[in-house]
Amino acid sequence: MRLTARFWFATTAVAAIMALATPAAYAAFGVEEHNFEAGACINTSCTYKSVEEHPKEGFTQAAGHPPWGITGFEMNSKEALLGQHEPEGALKRVRVDVPPGLAADPQAIPYCKEEDFNNNKCAAQTEAGMTEMVAYDGVNDLTVTGKVFNLEPKPNLPLLFGIDVAVEPLVNVHIFLEGHVSWSTDYHEYFEINNIPQEGELLGAKVPLKVLKSKLFFNGNAGAGNFLTNPSVCSTSTTSHLEVESYAKEISRTETHTPVGVEGCDKVPFAPTAEETPGTSLSDQPDGATTIVKAPQHSGKDEINTSDIKDAHVTLPEGLTLNPSAAHGLQVCTETQIGIGSTAPVACPAASKVGTVEIETDLPPHSLAGNVYLGSPKGGLITGPPYTIYLDAESVYDVSVRLKGEVNPNPVTGRLEATFLENPPLPFSELKLTLNGGPRAPVANPLVCANAPIDALFTPYTGGPPALSSSPFATTGCPSPLPFSLKQGTGSSSSKAAAYTSYTFKLVREDGEQYTSKLSTILPPGLVGAIPSVPRCGAAQAQAGSCSSGSLLGKAEVTAGAGPEPYAFSGPVFLTGPYGGAPYGLSIPVRAVAGPFDLGTLVTRVGINVDPYSGRVVATSALPTIFGGVPLRLRTIDVAVTRPHFLFNPTNCGPLSTDTTLGSTLGATQALSTPFQVTGCAALAFKPKLVASSSSKTSRPRGASLTVKVTYPKGTQANIKSVFVKLPKRLPSRLSTLNQACTTEVFDANPANCPSASRVGSVVVKTPVLPNKLTGPAMFVSHGGAAFPDLDLILKGDGVTVILVGTTNISKGVTTSNFASLPDVPVSSVEVKLPTGKYSALGALGSLCAQKLYLPTSITGQNGKVINQRTKLAVSGCHVKRKRGHKHRHGR
């Protein structure tokens, strides 16, 4: 601020008289409350007293443009010579704080350059008001008037006015009125005059100069008619504050309350809008989207301006969701670093920046801009929604808008709602928030191309009803139909038949493909695990993801997020007990730690079942699609079972495969198959032993019995692929029992519902891949037509069900059973018993003891080796006659 003062006085006698004057009683430096007035008026003559008598002289319309804004005060004084008044102390500085929301817009009036102001060359259209002052010059109370001009703002000065007090040739004083925004509190405006001159010149001599009274009139309808705007908040009174300081460093503070307040809030228009502009409109891509909030300003002098926005709730378009890829290198800003409520410089880390912000206010265009930061108010990892963001818009004109907001995702859909509450009563026409673009953009576009609206709800400061806004947001580049063509890969550590191995399963999804929600993978036949070798994790621990290391099978790795830089996560794979109706399961806890986020543990459960006919292992899972409100946009899934001596390879070297069926969130399905093959099967031994037995006790009503048992010696061998058995003619099938066979429909629905007469025996299997024996009935099952019923063996144990189908054929009274397609699973023993009874499977033609009986048998290994033998039927209970011989006599 620069001040120049020239005072001329008529005679030197004035100084002499002043020196002889006797001062009155001392009063404190300062301004009493009743001597300070500030308010909005309809004319320049209004005072608190006139407004009390004529309330309409006060301008009370909320958000309206008052014709005049008036600030006046009178300093405490003492009586001087000739009835004049000498102020107590020399006034050096004045500060006036106006009510929050009462705004002066310097852009409403053309600017005058400071150089022109100093040379008294400001144009009339730059006038912002006028002033009246009374100054004590040592003898007289001198009343002067002047004009107020709107000057170009400077760095650290958003508002600057020049007050030209000129009464030629007596007085010419230039005073600078500096306007600020109190952005560390409630964003109210305040005005200061610094270094008020305390002396002038008289014929080259210094004479005292003290301000006694001052009254400033801002022309609220100057320029475009909207130089001044009333607050949006209705109240019975408004409060302004005054602070004065003397050259002796005495400070006095007071406040004043207007006799009328602000009213007419119901008349204030309020129609802000929100729109979303994509950085890229391509579907399922990282997007540096821009959110624009517009608040139309009404500038006419007779118009009522829009209300300031108190609360804002902006809901982004469906599908425009948080992007896990953004976590790469991301950091957080604390509440101390953002410094809301302080004037300390913002110290947020550069890596916490997630976007930029521009706010168009009463400042020059594009001058209020800054950054958007990811916040963690107390520091440390972010553990879940709502997610904090900070906005910091800085200006060279000493204005900083720092706001705290929350982003809350819908836990089911991930749709984002950004909320900013208790915003400062600061008029703005547009707020533009642009998120970072590129592969690590904080949000990603919807997968589905559609006009998904951005919805907003704004609450005004007037207390009136909120305003709703909705505008479309379009995503492009979607083929029809959306692709769902993931890629599958598998791998093993060993290709040797029957050898222990590790196994890796991988799925890859590209951007733009439908999201996977369901998975069912069938492992190659014969690729099985030794369940008894691993302690199963309990149900509670499995669900919580807290299994012990004893149940560890391997590791899972996934990547999530849109764009070329998805974020990688990993976690252990544990074997569990029953899950989802399956006898076994997997628990895959993945810690959702990414950059500054720790959203907890996401536990994926997988049911492990066994196909009842093929014995193939089936893994089924509902894949997670969202966690912590963040849609995962899974890109790769990689599961590796690496536990030593758990998985072992098939013993069949034919071409096999891993077969998978996938389901998408949009209802699409996809079938995938990956080749799998082992080697060295021919080198495997194949030495199963089959024995058969029966009992001599037979009868027409109860038939005959038969027991067949297959055992394996210890050591690695090929597993059995098929067993063919031809019964002796003396053991025919009983047609009466065959007629009791269970129908296919009943059997397929539930074998337990088959008639008891169809159950003709039992089976017991011991296998090293399960903890306990498999047991169950042997049952005749009819498939209709001319074919004889099958002899099916239903094995159950440890929650596993296996059905071994034996094709029955009867020709010329001779029965054959062919189990042609047995699972490639190791067994220690198999024992099938067909007992006698009312519904026995077999009858007897004559005595089974009359002659030796044989069962022609063919056993084929999974490696192709075949054992053909005539299996002798061991019949118990046959009477053995002794041979007659001579008696040995001993010596006489």
Short mmCIF file of C-alpha atoms in Angstrom, two decimals, residues 457-772:
data_model
loop_
_atom_site.label_atom_id
_atom_site.label_comp_id
_atom_site.label_asym_id
_atom_site.label_seq_id
_atom_site.Cartn_x
_atom_site.Cartn_y
_atom_site.Cartn_z
CA LEU A 457 -28.42 -34.08 -4.91
CA PHE A 458 -27.48 -30.60 -3.70
CA THR A 459 -28.65 -28.96 -0.48
CA PRO A 460 -28.83 -25.12 -0.42
CA TYR A 461 -27.76 -22.82 2.38
CA THR A 462 -31.24 -21.34 2.30
CA GLY A 463 -32.64 -24.41 4.02
CA GLY A 464 -34.97 -24.97 1.08
CA PRO A 465 -35.57 -28.26 -0.71
CA PRO A 466 -32.59 -29.97 -2.30
CA ALA A 467 -32.00 -29.85 -6.04
CA LEU A 468 -31.77 -33.03 -8.08
CA SER A 469 -29.66 -33.35 -11.18
CA SER A 470 -29.18 -36.15 -13.67
CA SER A 471 -27.20 -36.19 -16.89
CA PRO A 472 -26.13 -39.02 -19.20
CA PHE A 473 -22.72 -40.66 -19.35
CA ALA A 474 -21.99 -42.81 -22.38
CA THR A 475 -19.50 -45.63 -22.80
CA THR A 476 -18.49 -46.73 -26.29
CA GLY A 477 -16.60 -49.45 -28.06
CA CYS A 478 -18.66 -52.42 -26.89
CA PRO A 479 -18.99 -55.27 -29.41
CA SER A 480 -22.31 -57.05 -29.49
CA PRO A 481 -22.48 -59.44 -27.84
CA LEU A 482 -19.82 -58.69 -25.28
CA PRO A 483 -17.04 -61.27 -25.59
CA PHE A 484 -16.53 -63.97 -23.02
CA SER A 485 -13.53 -65.91 -24.27
CA LEU A 486 -11.02 -66.39 -21.50
CA LYS A 487 -7.81 -68.33 -22.01
CA GLN A 488 -6.82 -71.29 -19.87
CA GLY A 489 -3.42 -72.76 -19.21
CA THR A 490 -2.11 -75.61 -17.06
CA GLY A 491 1.27 -76.92 -16.08
CA SER A 492 2.92 -79.73 -14.11
CA SER A 493 6.32 -80.25 -12.58
CA SER A 494 6.49 -83.85 -13.80
CA SER A 495 5.04 -85.68 -16.76
CA LYS A 496 6.01 -89.12 -15.49
CA ALA A 497 3.11 -91.50 -15.04
CA ALA A 498 2.11 -92.20 -11.42
CA ALA A 499 4.77 -89.75 -10.18
CA TYR A 500 4.18 -87.09 -7.59
CA THR A 501 3.73 -83.71 -9.23
CA SER A 502 2.70 -80.12 -8.77
CA TYR A 503 -0.10 -78.66 -10.84
CA THR A 504 -0.82 -75.11 -11.95
CA PHE A 505 -4.10 -73.81 -13.31
CA LYS A 506 -4.39 -70.35 -14.90
CA LEU A 507 -7.16 -68.23 -16.40
CA VAL A 508 -6.59 -65.02 -18.34
CA ARG A 509 -9.27 -62.40 -19.05
CA GLU A 510 -8.66 -59.42 -21.32
CA ASP A 511 -10.11 -55.92 -20.89
CA GLY A 512 -13.58 -55.65 -22.38
CA GLU A 513 -14.54 -59.25 -21.69
CA GLN A 514 -17.37 -60.15 -19.37
CA TYR A 515 -16.44 -60.65 -15.73
CA THR A 516 -16.15 -64.22 -14.49
CA SER A 517 -18.39 -65.13 -11.57
CA LYS A 518 -18.53 -68.95 -11.63
CA LEU A 519 -15.93 -71.61 -12.27
CA SER A 520 -16.09 -75.39 -12.46
CA THR A 521 -12.86 -77.15 -13.35
CA ILE A 522 -12.51 -80.89 -13.87
CA LEU A 523 -8.95 -82.16 -13.49
CA PRO A 524 -7.55 -84.74 -15.90
CA PRO A 525 -8.59 -88.33 -15.10
CA GLY A 526 -6.13 -89.87 -12.70
CA LEU A 527 -4.68 -86.58 -11.41
CA VAL A 528 -5.65 -87.05 -7.78
CA GLY A 529 -4.36 -86.13 -4.36
CA ALA A 530 -3.57 -88.15 -1.27
CA ILE A 531 -6.20 -86.66 1.02
CA PRO A 532 -5.11 -88.64 4.12
CA SER A 533 -1.66 -87.04 3.95
CA VAL A 534 -3.00 -83.53 4.68
CA PRO A 535 -4.83 -82.38 7.83
CA ARG A 536 -8.05 -80.68 6.78
CA CYS A 537 -8.72 -77.15 7.97
CA GLY A 538 -11.85 -76.74 10.09
CA ALA A 539 -14.94 -74.97 8.78
CA ALA A 540 -14.66 -71.86 10.99
CA GLN A 541 -10.97 -71.40 10.29
CA ALA A 542 -11.48 -71.99 6.57
CA GLN A 543 -14.19 -69.36 6.37
CA ALA A 544 -12.05 -66.89 8.29
CA GLY A 545 -8.96 -67.64 6.23
CA SER A 546 -6.99 -68.63 9.34
CA CYS A 547 -6.01 -72.22 8.52
CA SER A 548 -2.77 -73.60 9.91
CA SER A 549 0.24 -74.33 7.74
CA GLY A 550 -0.38 -78.06 8.11
CA SER A 551 -3.28 -77.76 5.65
CA LEU A 552 -1.28 -75.81 3.08
CA LEU A 553 -1.46 -77.12 -0.48
CA GLY A 554 0.03 -74.27 -2.48
CA LYS A 555 -0.41 -70.68 -3.56
CA ALA A 556 -2.89 -68.56 -5.50
CA GLU A 557 -2.03 -65.42 -7.42
CA VAL A 558 -4.49 -63.04 -9.04
CA THR A 559 -4.30 -59.72 -10.81
CA ALA A 560 -7.17 -57.25 -10.70
CA GLY A 561 -7.97 -53.95 -12.34
CA ALA A 562 -8.60 -52.40 -15.73
CA GLY A 563 -5.84 -51.43 -18.10
CA PRO A 564 -2.34 -52.73 -18.82
CA GLU A 565 -1.15 -52.54 -15.20
CA PRO A 566 -3.50 -54.63 -13.02
CA TYR A 567 -2.53 -55.04 -9.39
CA ALA A 568 -1.16 -58.38 -8.20
CA PHE A 569 -2.37 -60.16 -5.06
CA SER A 570 -1.47 -63.56 -3.65
CA GLY A 571 -2.44 -65.92 -0.88
CA PRO A 572 -2.12 -69.51 0.34
CA VAL A 573 -4.30 -72.44 -0.69
CA PHE A 574 -5.51 -74.71 2.13
CA LEU A 575 -7.30 -78.07 2.05
CA THR A 576 -10.51 -78.05 4.07
CA GLY A 577 -13.27 -80.36 5.06
CA PRO A 578 -16.72 -80.31 3.46
CA TYR A 579 -17.81 -77.15 1.68
CA GLY A 580 -20.84 -76.30 -0.41
CA GLY A 581 -22.13 -79.87 -0.48
CA ALA A 582 -18.76 -81.22 -1.58
CA PRO A 583 -16.78 -83.57 0.67
CA TYR A 584 -13.69 -81.39 0.56
CA GLY A 585 -12.81 -77.85 -0.22
CA LEU A 586 -10.19 -75.20 -0.56
CA SER A 587 -9.81 -72.02 1.43
CA ILE A 588 -7.91 -69.31 -0.43
CA PRO A 589 -7.44 -66.23 1.76
CA VAL A 590 -5.97 -63.28 -0.12
CA ARG A 591 -4.96 -60.25 1.85
CA ALA A 592 -6.37 -57.21 0.04
CA VAL A 593 -3.33 -55.02 0.65
CA ALA A 594 -2.66 -52.70 -2.26
CA GLY A 595 -0.67 -49.52 -1.97
CA PRO A 596 -2.18 -47.60 0.97
CA PHE A 597 -5.18 -49.93 1.28
CA ASP A 598 -5.67 -52.86 3.61
CA LEU A 599 -9.27 -53.89 3.12
CA GLY A 600 -8.89 -57.13 5.04
CA THR A 601 -8.84 -60.70 3.85
CA LEU A 602 -10.90 -61.88 0.93
CA VAL A 603 -11.55 -65.60 1.36
CA THR A 604 -12.52 -67.56 -1.72
CA ARG A 605 -13.99 -71.00 -1.08
CA VAL A 606 -13.80 -73.86 -3.52
CA GLY A 607 -15.76 -77.08 -3.30
CA ILE A 608 -13.79 -80.24 -4.18
CA ASN A 609 -15.90 -83.14 -5.35
CA VAL A 610 -15.37 -86.36 -7.26
CA ASP A 611 -17.28 -87.19 -10.40
CA PRO A 612 -19.17 -90.38 -9.49
CA TYR A 613 -18.57 -92.15 -12.81
CA SER A 614 -15.14 -90.99 -13.93
CA GLY A 615 -13.57 -90.38 -10.54
CA ARG A 616 -12.22 -87.06 -11.83
CA VAL A 617 -11.68 -84.29 -9.30
CA VAL A 618 -14.09 -81.37 -9.75
CA ALA A 619 -13.33 -77.93 -8.29
CA THR A 620 -16.28 -75.51 -8.17
CA SER A 621 -16.29 -71.92 -6.96
CA ALA A 622 -18.29 -68.72 -7.02
CA LEU A 623 -15.57 -66.21 -7.81
CA PRO A 624 -15.60 -62.87 -5.97
CA THR A 625 -16.38 -59.87 -8.16
CA ILE A 626 -16.29 -57.02 -5.61
CA PHE A 627 -14.57 -56.43 -2.27
CA GLY A 628 -14.61 -53.35 -0.06
CA GLY A 629 -16.86 -51.72 -2.64
CA VAL A 630 -14.15 -52.13 -5.28
CA PRO A 631 -15.14 -54.25 -8.31
CA LEU A 632 -12.18 -56.55 -8.86
CA ARG A 633 -12.23 -56.71 -12.66
CA LEU A 634 -10.21 -59.95 -12.35
CA ARG A 635 -7.64 -60.30 -15.09
CA THR A 636 -5.74 -63.47 -14.18
CA ILE A 637 -6.24 -66.33 -11.74
CA ASP A 638 -3.30 -68.64 -11.06
CA VAL A 639 -3.63 -71.53 -8.59
CA ALA A 640 -0.66 -73.80 -7.95
CA VAL A 641 -0.85 -76.99 -5.87
CA THR A 642 2.77 -77.58 -4.88
CA ARG A 643 2.63 -79.59 -1.64
CA PRO A 644 5.20 -82.43 -1.88
CA HIS A 645 3.85 -85.98 -2.11
CA PHE A 646 0.24 -84.89 -2.46
CA LEU A 647 -0.75 -84.91 -6.12
CA PHE A 648 0.22 -87.80 -8.36
CA ASN A 649 -0.10 -88.28 -12.07
CA PRO A 650 -2.40 -90.61 -13.98
CA THR A 651 -1.25 -94.03 -15.11
CA ASN A 652 -2.93 -93.64 -18.50
CA CYS A 653 -0.69 -92.08 -21.15
CA GLY A 654 -3.50 -91.33 -23.56
CA PRO A 655 -4.45 -87.75 -24.41
CA LEU A 656 -6.26 -86.24 -21.43
CA SER A 657 -7.45 -82.73 -20.60
CA THR A 658 -8.38 -80.19 -17.95
CA ASP A 659 -11.94 -79.12 -18.67
CA THR A 660 -13.50 -75.94 -17.31
CA THR A 661 -16.90 -74.30 -17.52
CA LEU A 662 -17.10 -70.59 -16.73
CA GLY A 663 -20.07 -68.36 -16.01
CA SER A 664 -20.12 -64.59 -16.35
CA THR A 665 -21.86 -61.89 -14.35
CA LEU A 666 -24.05 -61.29 -17.41
CA GLY A 667 -25.16 -64.90 -17.69
CA ALA A 668 -22.83 -66.07 -20.47
CA THR A 669 -21.01 -69.41 -20.30
CA GLN A 670 -17.78 -70.67 -21.78
CA ALA A 671 -16.22 -74.13 -22.02
CA LEU A 672 -12.44 -74.46 -22.00
CA SER A 673 -10.14 -77.46 -22.40
CA THR A 674 -6.39 -77.74 -22.01
CA PRO A 675 -4.48 -80.85 -23.15
CA PHE A 676 -2.78 -82.99 -20.54
CA GLN A 677 -0.65 -86.08 -21.06
CA VAL A 678 1.86 -88.15 -19.12
CA THR A 679 4.60 -90.47 -20.29
CA GLY A 680 6.20 -93.72 -19.26
CA CYS A 681 3.07 -95.73 -18.62
CA ALA A 682 4.42 -98.85 -20.29
CA ALA A 683 7.14 -99.08 -17.68
CA LEU A 684 4.63 -99.33 -14.87
CA ALA A 685 4.04 -102.71 -13.32
CA PHE A 686 0.54 -104.16 -13.37
CA LYS A 687 0.05 -107.07 -10.98
CA PRO A 688 -3.39 -107.02 -9.41
CA LYS A 689 -4.65 -110.29 -7.96
CA LEU A 690 -8.26 -111.42 -8.38
CA VAL A 691 -9.82 -114.28 -6.41
CA ALA A 692 -13.39 -115.56 -6.34
CA SER A 693 -15.24 -117.63 -3.75
CA SER A 694 -18.67 -119.04 -3.02
CA SER A 695 -20.45 -121.37 -0.63
CA SER A 696 -21.79 -124.81 -1.17
CA LYS A 697 -24.94 -123.82 0.61
CA THR A 698 -27.31 -123.06 -2.21
CA SER A 699 -31.04 -123.43 -2.70
CA ARG A 700 -33.70 -122.66 -5.22
CA PRO A 701 -35.45 -119.98 -3.08
CA ARG A 702 -32.24 -118.32 -1.85
CA GLY A 703 -29.90 -118.85 -4.76
CA ALA A 704 -26.12 -118.90 -4.56
CA SER A 705 -23.46 -116.48 -3.28
CA LEU A 706 -20.35 -115.09 -4.90
CA THR A 707 -17.45 -113.00 -3.58
CA VAL A 708 -14.87 -111.44 -5.87
CA LYS A 709 -11.83 -109.68 -4.43
CA VAL A 710 -9.10 -107.74 -6.17
CA THR A 711 -5.93 -106.81 -4.29
CA TYR A 712 -2.77 -104.93 -5.19
CA PRO A 713 0.75 -105.61 -3.99
CA LYS A 714 2.67 -102.67 -2.54
CA GLY A 715 4.54 -100.38 -4.89
CA THR A 716 3.74 -98.09 -7.80
CA GLN A 717 1.61 -99.74 -10.42
CA ALA A 718 -0.78 -98.89 -13.17
CA ASN A 719 -4.37 -98.65 -12.04
CA ILE A 720 -7.14 -100.87 -13.34
CA LYS A 721 -9.04 -99.64 -16.35
CA SER A 722 -11.48 -102.56 -16.82
CA VAL A 723 -12.47 -105.92 -15.39
CA PHE A 724 -14.29 -108.61 -17.38
CA VAL A 725 -15.64 -111.65 -15.52
CA LYS A 726 -17.41 -114.66 -17.01
CA LEU A 727 -19.37 -116.72 -14.50
CA PRO A 728 -19.58 -120.50 -14.56
CA LYS A 729 -22.73 -121.91 -16.10
CA ARG A 730 -23.58 -123.42 -12.71
CA LEU A 731 -23.98 -119.78 -11.40
CA PRO A 732 -26.71 -118.33 -13.61
CA SER A 733 -28.36 -114.93 -13.08
CA ARG A 734 -31.78 -115.09 -11.51
CA LEU A 735 -34.31 -113.56 -13.88
CA SER A 736 -36.75 -112.96 -11.02
CA THR A 737 -34.20 -110.67 -9.41
CA LEU A 738 -33.27 -108.96 -12.64
CA ASN A 739 -36.90 -108.04 -12.99
CA GLN A 740 -36.64 -106.10 -9.70
CA ALA A 741 -33.98 -103.77 -11.12
CA CYS A 742 -34.17 -100.06 -10.30
CA THR A 743 -35.19 -97.83 -13.18
CA THR A 744 -32.75 -95.30 -14.61
CA GLU A 745 -34.99 -92.38 -13.65
CA VAL A 746 -35.15 -93.37 -9.99
CA PHE A 747 -31.47 -94.28 -9.84
CA ASP A 748 -30.26 -91.05 -11.41
CA ALA A 749 -32.45 -89.01 -9.09
CA ASN A 750 -31.26 -90.80 -5.96
CA PRO A 751 -30.10 -94.42 -5.70
CA ALA A 752 -31.34 -94.50 -2.11
CA ASN A 753 -34.90 -94.48 -3.46
CA CYS A 754 -34.41 -97.68 -5.46
CA PRO A 755 -36.44 -100.70 -4.30
CA SER A 756 -34.70 -102.94 -1.80
CA ALA A 757 -35.10 -105.93 -4.12
CA SER A 758 -32.70 -104.28 -6.57
CA ARG A 759 -29.92 -104.35 -3.98
CA VAL A 760 -28.21 -107.66 -4.56
CA GLY A 761 -24.92 -107.26 -2.72
CA SER A 762 -22.27 -105.01 -1.27
CA VAL A 763 -18.87 -103.62 -2.12
CA VAL A 764 -15.89 -102.42 -0.06
CA VAL A 765 -12.97 -100.50 -1.54
CA LYS A 766 -9.76 -99.39 0.13
CA THR A 767 -7.86 -96.56 -1.58
CA PRO A 768 -4.83 -94.54 -0.49
CA VAL A 769 -6.41 -91.32 -1.76
CA LEU A 770 -9.16 -91.29 0.90
CA PRO A 771 -8.94 -91.63 4.67
CA ASN A 772 -11.58 -94.33 5.01
#
